[in-house]
Every structure is written in C-alpha cells, then in structure tokens.
Amino acid sequence: MVREGKLHLLLTLRSMQLRRSPGQVCFPGGKSEAIDKDEIDTALREAKEEVGLQPEKVEVICRLVPGIDKMNHLVTPVVGFIEDTFQATPNPDEVSDVFVVPLEYFVKPLNYKTLPYKTSTGYLSRMHCFIYDDHEHKVSFKIWGLTAHFAVFLALVVFRKRPTFEVDYDLDDLISSSEKNFMNLYASLYKRKKSNL
Ligand SMILES: CCCCCCCC(=O)SCCNC(=O)CCNC(=O)[C@H](O)C(C)(C)COP(=O)(O)OP(=O)(O)OC[C@H]1O[C@@H](n2cnc3c(N)ncnc32)[C@H](O)[C@@H]1OP(=O)(O)O
C-alpha cells in the first residue's frame, strides 16, 4: 500500500496459539486447498481469512520466485496493491497483530543483522534479521527468516539500489540470480529426498 507517498508492506504477527512459528512475523498466507485455482487464489483466500481483506480490494501485481521454509514447504509470494484505507480485522486464532513497514526499510534498515542459515541438507545461505520500531504504536517487531527474505527481494526489485547490507544476489541480474539461488536450494533438498528413497 502507499502511505504518506511511500510504499509499505502489510505484515502480521502470528498468534502465540499456533502450532507452527507462533509469535513470528509473516505475510498473510498459508497452505493451498483443493478449491484454489492457483497460488493467487490461495493468497487471496488466506488474506481474507487471516486479516479480513476482501479479494476484490486487491490489485494483484505478480508472483515472485518461491522460497522454501524450514519444514521444506514451497512458498510462493504473491504481490498485490491494496488501498491504505484498508482496516484489518485480524482473525485472533491466527493473527495477533497487523502492521505496516515502509518497503524501503528492507534495503536501508536502522536495526539489522545477518545470521548464517544452514538447511537440514547442509545448504548454506544467509538469513536477514530486521528490528522495526513502530513509533506510532510504540512496539517493535522482529522480521527475519523467510519473511525477511521475501521483503528484501521485493525491495530490491522495486528500488533497484544497493542495500546497506550484503545480499546473495547479483544486483545487475536480480531475477536470474534469485532463480539460480532457488534452484540450488531446491536441488540440495531434492538430492537428499532421492538418497532417502
Ligand atoms: C534463505 C532464506 C531463509 C529461509 C529461512 C527459513 C527459516 C525461517 O523462516 S525462520 C522463521 C521466521 N519466520 C518466518 O519467516 C515465517 C515463515 N512462515 C510463513 O510465512 C508461514 O508459516 C507460511 C506462509 C509458510 C505458511 O502459513 P501458515 O499460516 O502457517 O499456513 P496454514 O495454512 O495455517 O498451514 C496449515 C498447515 O499447512 C502446512 N503448510 C503451510 N504451507 C505449506 C506448503 N506450502 N506446503 C505444504 N504444507 C504447508 C503448515 O505447516 C501447517 O501444518 P500443521 O497444521 O501440521 O501445523
């Protein structure tokens, strides 16, 4: 959404009651169901369930290169515009808070660190970790892991400028290098699956 002339990302804080990743920050989303035509359908259905966003209020822009979560689920980000008048109605079973962060924060953060990330198959990568202080609501959010991975990639695609921290992409060839990273990660998981058969 555009707020005060700047692009912002809408994020959620997962409920502490959830079995997976309680209390972590993520985008509205979830597992696909048989009724979903594609990933866009899944994203819109989940956003409605989790934060009360009506699908017709979303202008879908694109899908991004998928990521893989720590349970080895394939996660496809769907990017869409929403109006800044949107008032979230969080489903308390799944979401304990909804907040927005300027997209630019994911290339020019005030509080950032990088952590090494090694998958169960030994694939080595880096994990971004941002602390975002929401001064208006006097609360801080830790945005890391897969969520941060997607937010950084989108910010790089949109702003096309060098971030203030290291990234695993060729900035002159962002899309190809992100596809290459994904394929390497995917291949490392697939190899292990095959050897376990
Ligand atoms: C290099 C990049 C670094 C990558 C680091 C990876 C490690 C980390 O992310 S560290 C943690 C920081 N936290 C995050 O970033 C949050 C990441 N998680 C998410 O975004 C969400 O959990 C997300 C989108 C994957 C799934 O959403 P969620 O709301 O959990 O989905 P939901 O529909 O409720 O899931 C229901 C079930 O389906 C499963 N499921 C969810 N997505 C999938 C999928 N794509 N395929 C198969 N199963 C799935 C869930 O595990 C859950 O299973 P169970 O009921 O057994 O617990």
PDB file of C-alpha atoms and ligand atoms in Angstrom, residues 12 14 18-21 23-33 42 45-46 49-50 67-76 94-95 115 117-119 123-128 142-150 168-169 181 185, ligand 1:
ATOM      1  CA  THR A  12       1.134  -9.959  10.511  1.00  0.00           C
ATOM      2  CA  ARG A  14       1.283 -14.846  14.223  1.00  0.00           C
ATOM      3  CA  LEU A  18      -0.415 -21.509  16.515  1.00  0.00           C
ATOM      4  CA  ARG A  19       1.444 -24.789  16.396  1.00  0.00           C
ATOM      5  CA  ARG A  20       3.902 -23.580  13.762  1.00  0.00           C
ATOM      6  CA  SER A  21       6.015 -20.427  14.157  1.00  0.00           C
ATOM      7  CA  GLY A  23       4.674 -15.165  17.607  1.00  0.00           C
ATOM      8  CA  GLN A  24       6.669 -14.777  14.381  1.00  0.00           C
ATOM      9  CA  VAL A  25       6.129 -12.141  11.740  1.00  0.00           C
ATOM     10  CA  CYS A  26       4.867 -13.304   8.361  1.00  0.00           C
ATOM     11  CA  PHE A  27       2.798 -12.170   5.410  1.00  0.00           C
ATOM     12  CA  PRO A  28      -0.845 -13.213   5.278  1.00  0.00           C
ATOM     13  CA  GLY A  29      -0.778 -16.651   3.630  1.00  0.00           C
ATOM     14  CA  GLY A  30      -0.994 -20.362   4.062  1.00  0.00           C
ATOM     15  CA  LYS A  31      -1.372 -23.783   2.589  1.00  0.00           C
ATOM     16  CA  SER A  32      -3.185 -24.241  -0.722  1.00  0.00           C
ATOM     17  CA  GLU A  33      -6.534 -26.007  -0.704  1.00  0.00           C
ATOM     18  CA  THR A  42      -4.619 -19.250  -2.172  1.00  0.00           C
ATOM     19  CA  ARG A  45      -8.337 -16.657   0.334  1.00  0.00           C
ATOM     20  CA  GLU A  46      -5.813 -16.727   3.175  1.00  0.00           C
ATOM     21  CA  GLU A  49      -9.364 -15.488   6.411  1.00  0.00           C
ATOM     22  CA  GLU A  50      -6.495 -14.003   8.373  1.00  0.00           C
ATOM     23  CA  GLY A  67      11.194 -19.755  -1.217  1.00  0.00           C
ATOM     24  CA  ILE A  68      11.387 -22.845   0.959  1.00  0.00           C
ATOM     25  CA  ASP A  69      10.521 -22.750   4.651  1.00  0.00           C
ATOM     26  CA  LYS A  70      12.166 -24.716   7.419  1.00  0.00           C
ATOM     27  CA  MET A  71       9.612 -27.530   7.028  1.00  0.00           C
ATOM     28  CA  ASN A  72      10.639 -27.723   3.330  1.00  0.00           C
ATOM     29  CA  HIS A  73       7.330 -26.305   2.140  1.00  0.00           C
ATOM     30  CA  LEU A  74       7.436 -24.430  -1.140  1.00  0.00           C
ATOM     31  CA  VAL A  75       6.172 -20.879  -0.519  1.00  0.00           C
ATOM     32  CA  THR A  76       5.212 -18.619  -3.454  1.00  0.00           C
ATOM     33  CA  GLU A  94      -4.198 -16.976  13.689  1.00  0.00           C
ATOM     34  CA  VAL A  95      -3.099 -13.350  13.905  1.00  0.00           C
ATOM     35  CA  LEU A 115      22.788 -14.666  10.532  1.00  0.00           C
ATOM     36  CA  TYR A 117      21.490 -20.122   7.686  1.00  0.00           C
ATOM     37  CA  LYS A 118      22.111 -23.808   7.029  1.00  0.00           C
ATOM     38  CA  THR A 119      19.324 -26.075   5.832  1.00  0.00           C
ATOM     39  CA  TYR A 123      22.905 -25.772   2.019  1.00  0.00           C
ATOM     40  CA  LEU A 124      24.492 -22.564   3.286  1.00  0.00           C
ATOM     41  CA  SER A 125      22.870 -19.199   2.940  1.00  0.00           C
ATOM     42  CA  ARG A 126      22.295 -16.059   4.960  1.00  0.00           C
ATOM     43  CA  MET A 127      19.286 -15.005   6.953  1.00  0.00           C
ATOM     44  CA  HIS A 128      18.333 -11.348   7.282  1.00  0.00           C
ATOM     45  CA  LYS A 142      11.469  -8.730  14.619  1.00  0.00           C
ATOM     46  CA  ILE A 143      11.241  -9.616  10.947  1.00  0.00           C
ATOM     47  CA  TRP A 144      13.521 -12.456   9.925  1.00  0.00           C
ATOM     48  CA  GLY A 145      13.848 -15.733   8.031  1.00  0.00           C
ATOM     49  CA  LEU A 146      11.622 -16.391   5.072  1.00  0.00           C
ATOM     50  CA  THR A 147       9.531 -13.252   5.629  1.00  0.00           C
ATOM     51  CA  ALA A 148      12.629 -11.040   5.567  1.00  0.00           C
ATOM     52  CA  HIS A 149      13.931 -12.943   2.527  1.00  0.00           C
ATOM     53  CA  PHE A 150      10.809 -12.043   0.515  1.00  0.00           C
ATOM     54  CA  ASP A 168      23.229 -13.211  -2.124  1.00  0.00           C
ATOM     55  CA  TYR A 169      22.134 -11.737  -5.452  1.00  0.00           C
ATOM     56  CA  ASN A 181      19.665 -19.419  -5.697  1.00  0.00           C
ATOM     57  CA  LEU A 185      18.415 -24.742  -2.664  1.00  0.00           C
TER      58      LEU A 185
HETATM   59  C1  LIG B   1      17.468 -18.036   2.702  1.00  0.00           C
HETATM   60  C2  LIG B   1      16.115 -17.773   3.231  1.00  0.00           C
HETATM   61  C3  LIG B   1      15.978 -18.065   4.720  1.00  0.00           C
HETATM   62  C4  LIG B   1      14.858 -19.010   4.940  1.00  0.00           C
HETATM   63  C5  LIG B   1      14.716 -19.240   6.417  1.00  0.00           C
HETATM   64  C6  LIG B   1      13.665 -20.291   6.684  1.00  0.00           C
HETATM   65  C7  LIG B   1      13.502 -20.420   8.167  1.00  0.00           C
HETATM   66  C8  LIG B   1      12.606 -19.328   8.694  1.00  0.00           C
HETATM   67  O1  LIG B   1      11.777 -18.820   8.069  1.00  0.00           O
HETATM   68  S1  LIG B   1      12.870 -18.768  10.229  1.00  0.00           S
HETATM   69  C9  LIG B   1      11.370 -18.101  10.805  1.00  0.00           C
HETATM   70  C10 LIG B   1      10.946 -16.681  10.576  1.00  0.00           C
HETATM   71  N1  LIG B   1       9.565 -16.835  10.330  1.00  0.00           N
HETATM   72  C11 LIG B   1       9.035 -16.653   9.145  1.00  0.00           C
HETATM   73  O2  LIG B   1       9.671 -16.150   8.235  1.00  0.00           O
HETATM   74  C12 LIG B   1       7.593 -17.098   8.932  1.00  0.00           C
HETATM   75  C13 LIG B   1       7.581 -18.109   7.811  1.00  0.00           C
HETATM   76  N2  LIG B   1       6.293 -18.791   7.741  1.00  0.00           N
HETATM   77  C14 LIG B   1       5.296 -18.364   6.987  1.00  0.00           C
HETATM   78  O3  LIG B   1       5.384 -17.379   6.292  1.00  0.00           O
HETATM   79  C15 LIG B   1       4.007 -19.159   7.056  1.00  0.00           C
HETATM   80  O4  LIG B   1       4.099 -20.097   8.099  1.00  0.00           O
HETATM   81  C16 LIG B   1       3.706 -19.917   5.746  1.00  0.00           C
HETATM   82  C17 LIG B   1       3.330 -18.933   4.654  1.00  0.00           C
HETATM   83  C18 LIG B   1       4.886 -20.758   5.294  1.00  0.00           C
HETATM   84  C19 LIG B   1       2.526 -20.847   5.992  1.00  0.00           C
HETATM   85  O5  LIG B   1       1.482 -20.120   6.552  1.00  0.00           O
HETATM   86  P1  LIG B   1       0.575 -20.739   7.713  1.00  0.00           P
HETATM   87  O6  LIG B   1      -0.325 -19.661   8.186  1.00  0.00           O
HETATM   88  O7  LIG B   1       1.419 -21.424   8.712  1.00  0.00           O
HETATM   89  O8  LIG B   1      -0.235 -21.776   6.883  1.00  0.00           O
HETATM   90  P2  LIG B   1      -1.515 -22.624   7.277  1.00  0.00           P
HETATM   91  O9  LIG B   1      -2.417 -22.641   6.100  1.00  0.00           O
HETATM   92  O10 LIG B   1      -2.066 -22.195   8.600  1.00  0.00           O
HETATM   93  O11 LIG B   1      -0.827 -24.024   7.462  1.00  0.00           O
HETATM   94  C20 LIG B   1      -1.553 -25.136   7.821  1.00  0.00           C
HETATM   95  C21 LIG B   1      -0.670 -26.352   7.745  1.00  0.00           C
HETATM   96  O12 LIG B   1      -0.152 -26.486   6.423  1.00  0.00           O
HETATM   97  C22 LIG B   1       1.258 -26.552   6.429  1.00  0.00           C
HETATM   98  N3  LIG B   1       1.743 -25.812   5.266  1.00  0.00           N
HETATM   99  C23 LIG B   1       1.830 -24.470   5.163  1.00  0.00           C
HETATM  100  N4  LIG B   1       2.339 -24.121   3.960  1.00  0.00           N
HETATM  101  C24 LIG B   1       2.549 -25.274   3.286  1.00  0.00           C
HETATM  102  C25 LIG B   1       3.062 -25.578   1.998  1.00  0.00           C
HETATM  103  N5  LIG B   1       3.487 -24.625   1.146  1.00  0.00           N
HETATM  104  N6  LIG B   1       3.156 -26.878   1.614  1.00  0.00           N
HETATM  105  C26 LIG B   1       2.763 -27.861   2.458  1.00  0.00           C
HETATM  106  N7  LIG B   1       2.271 -27.633   3.700  1.00  0.00           N
HETATM  107  C27 LIG B   1       2.166 -26.352   4.115  1.00  0.00           C
HETATM  108  C28 LIG B   1       1.672 -25.930   7.731  1.00  0.00           C
HETATM  109  O13 LIG B   1       2.928 -26.429   8.185  1.00  0.00           O
HETATM  110  C29 LIG B   1       0.535 -26.337   8.652  1.00  0.00           C
HETATM  111  O14 LIG B   1       0.746 -27.657   9.085  1.00  0.00           O
HETATM  112  P3  LIG B   1       0.245 -28.153  10.527  1.00  0.00           P
HETATM  113  O15 LIG B   1      -1.256 -27.945  10.547  1.00  0.00           O
HETATM  114  O16 LIG B   1       0.680 -29.581  10.546  1.00  0.00           O
HETATM  115  O17 LIG B   1       0.943 -27.297  11.522  1.00  0.00           O
END
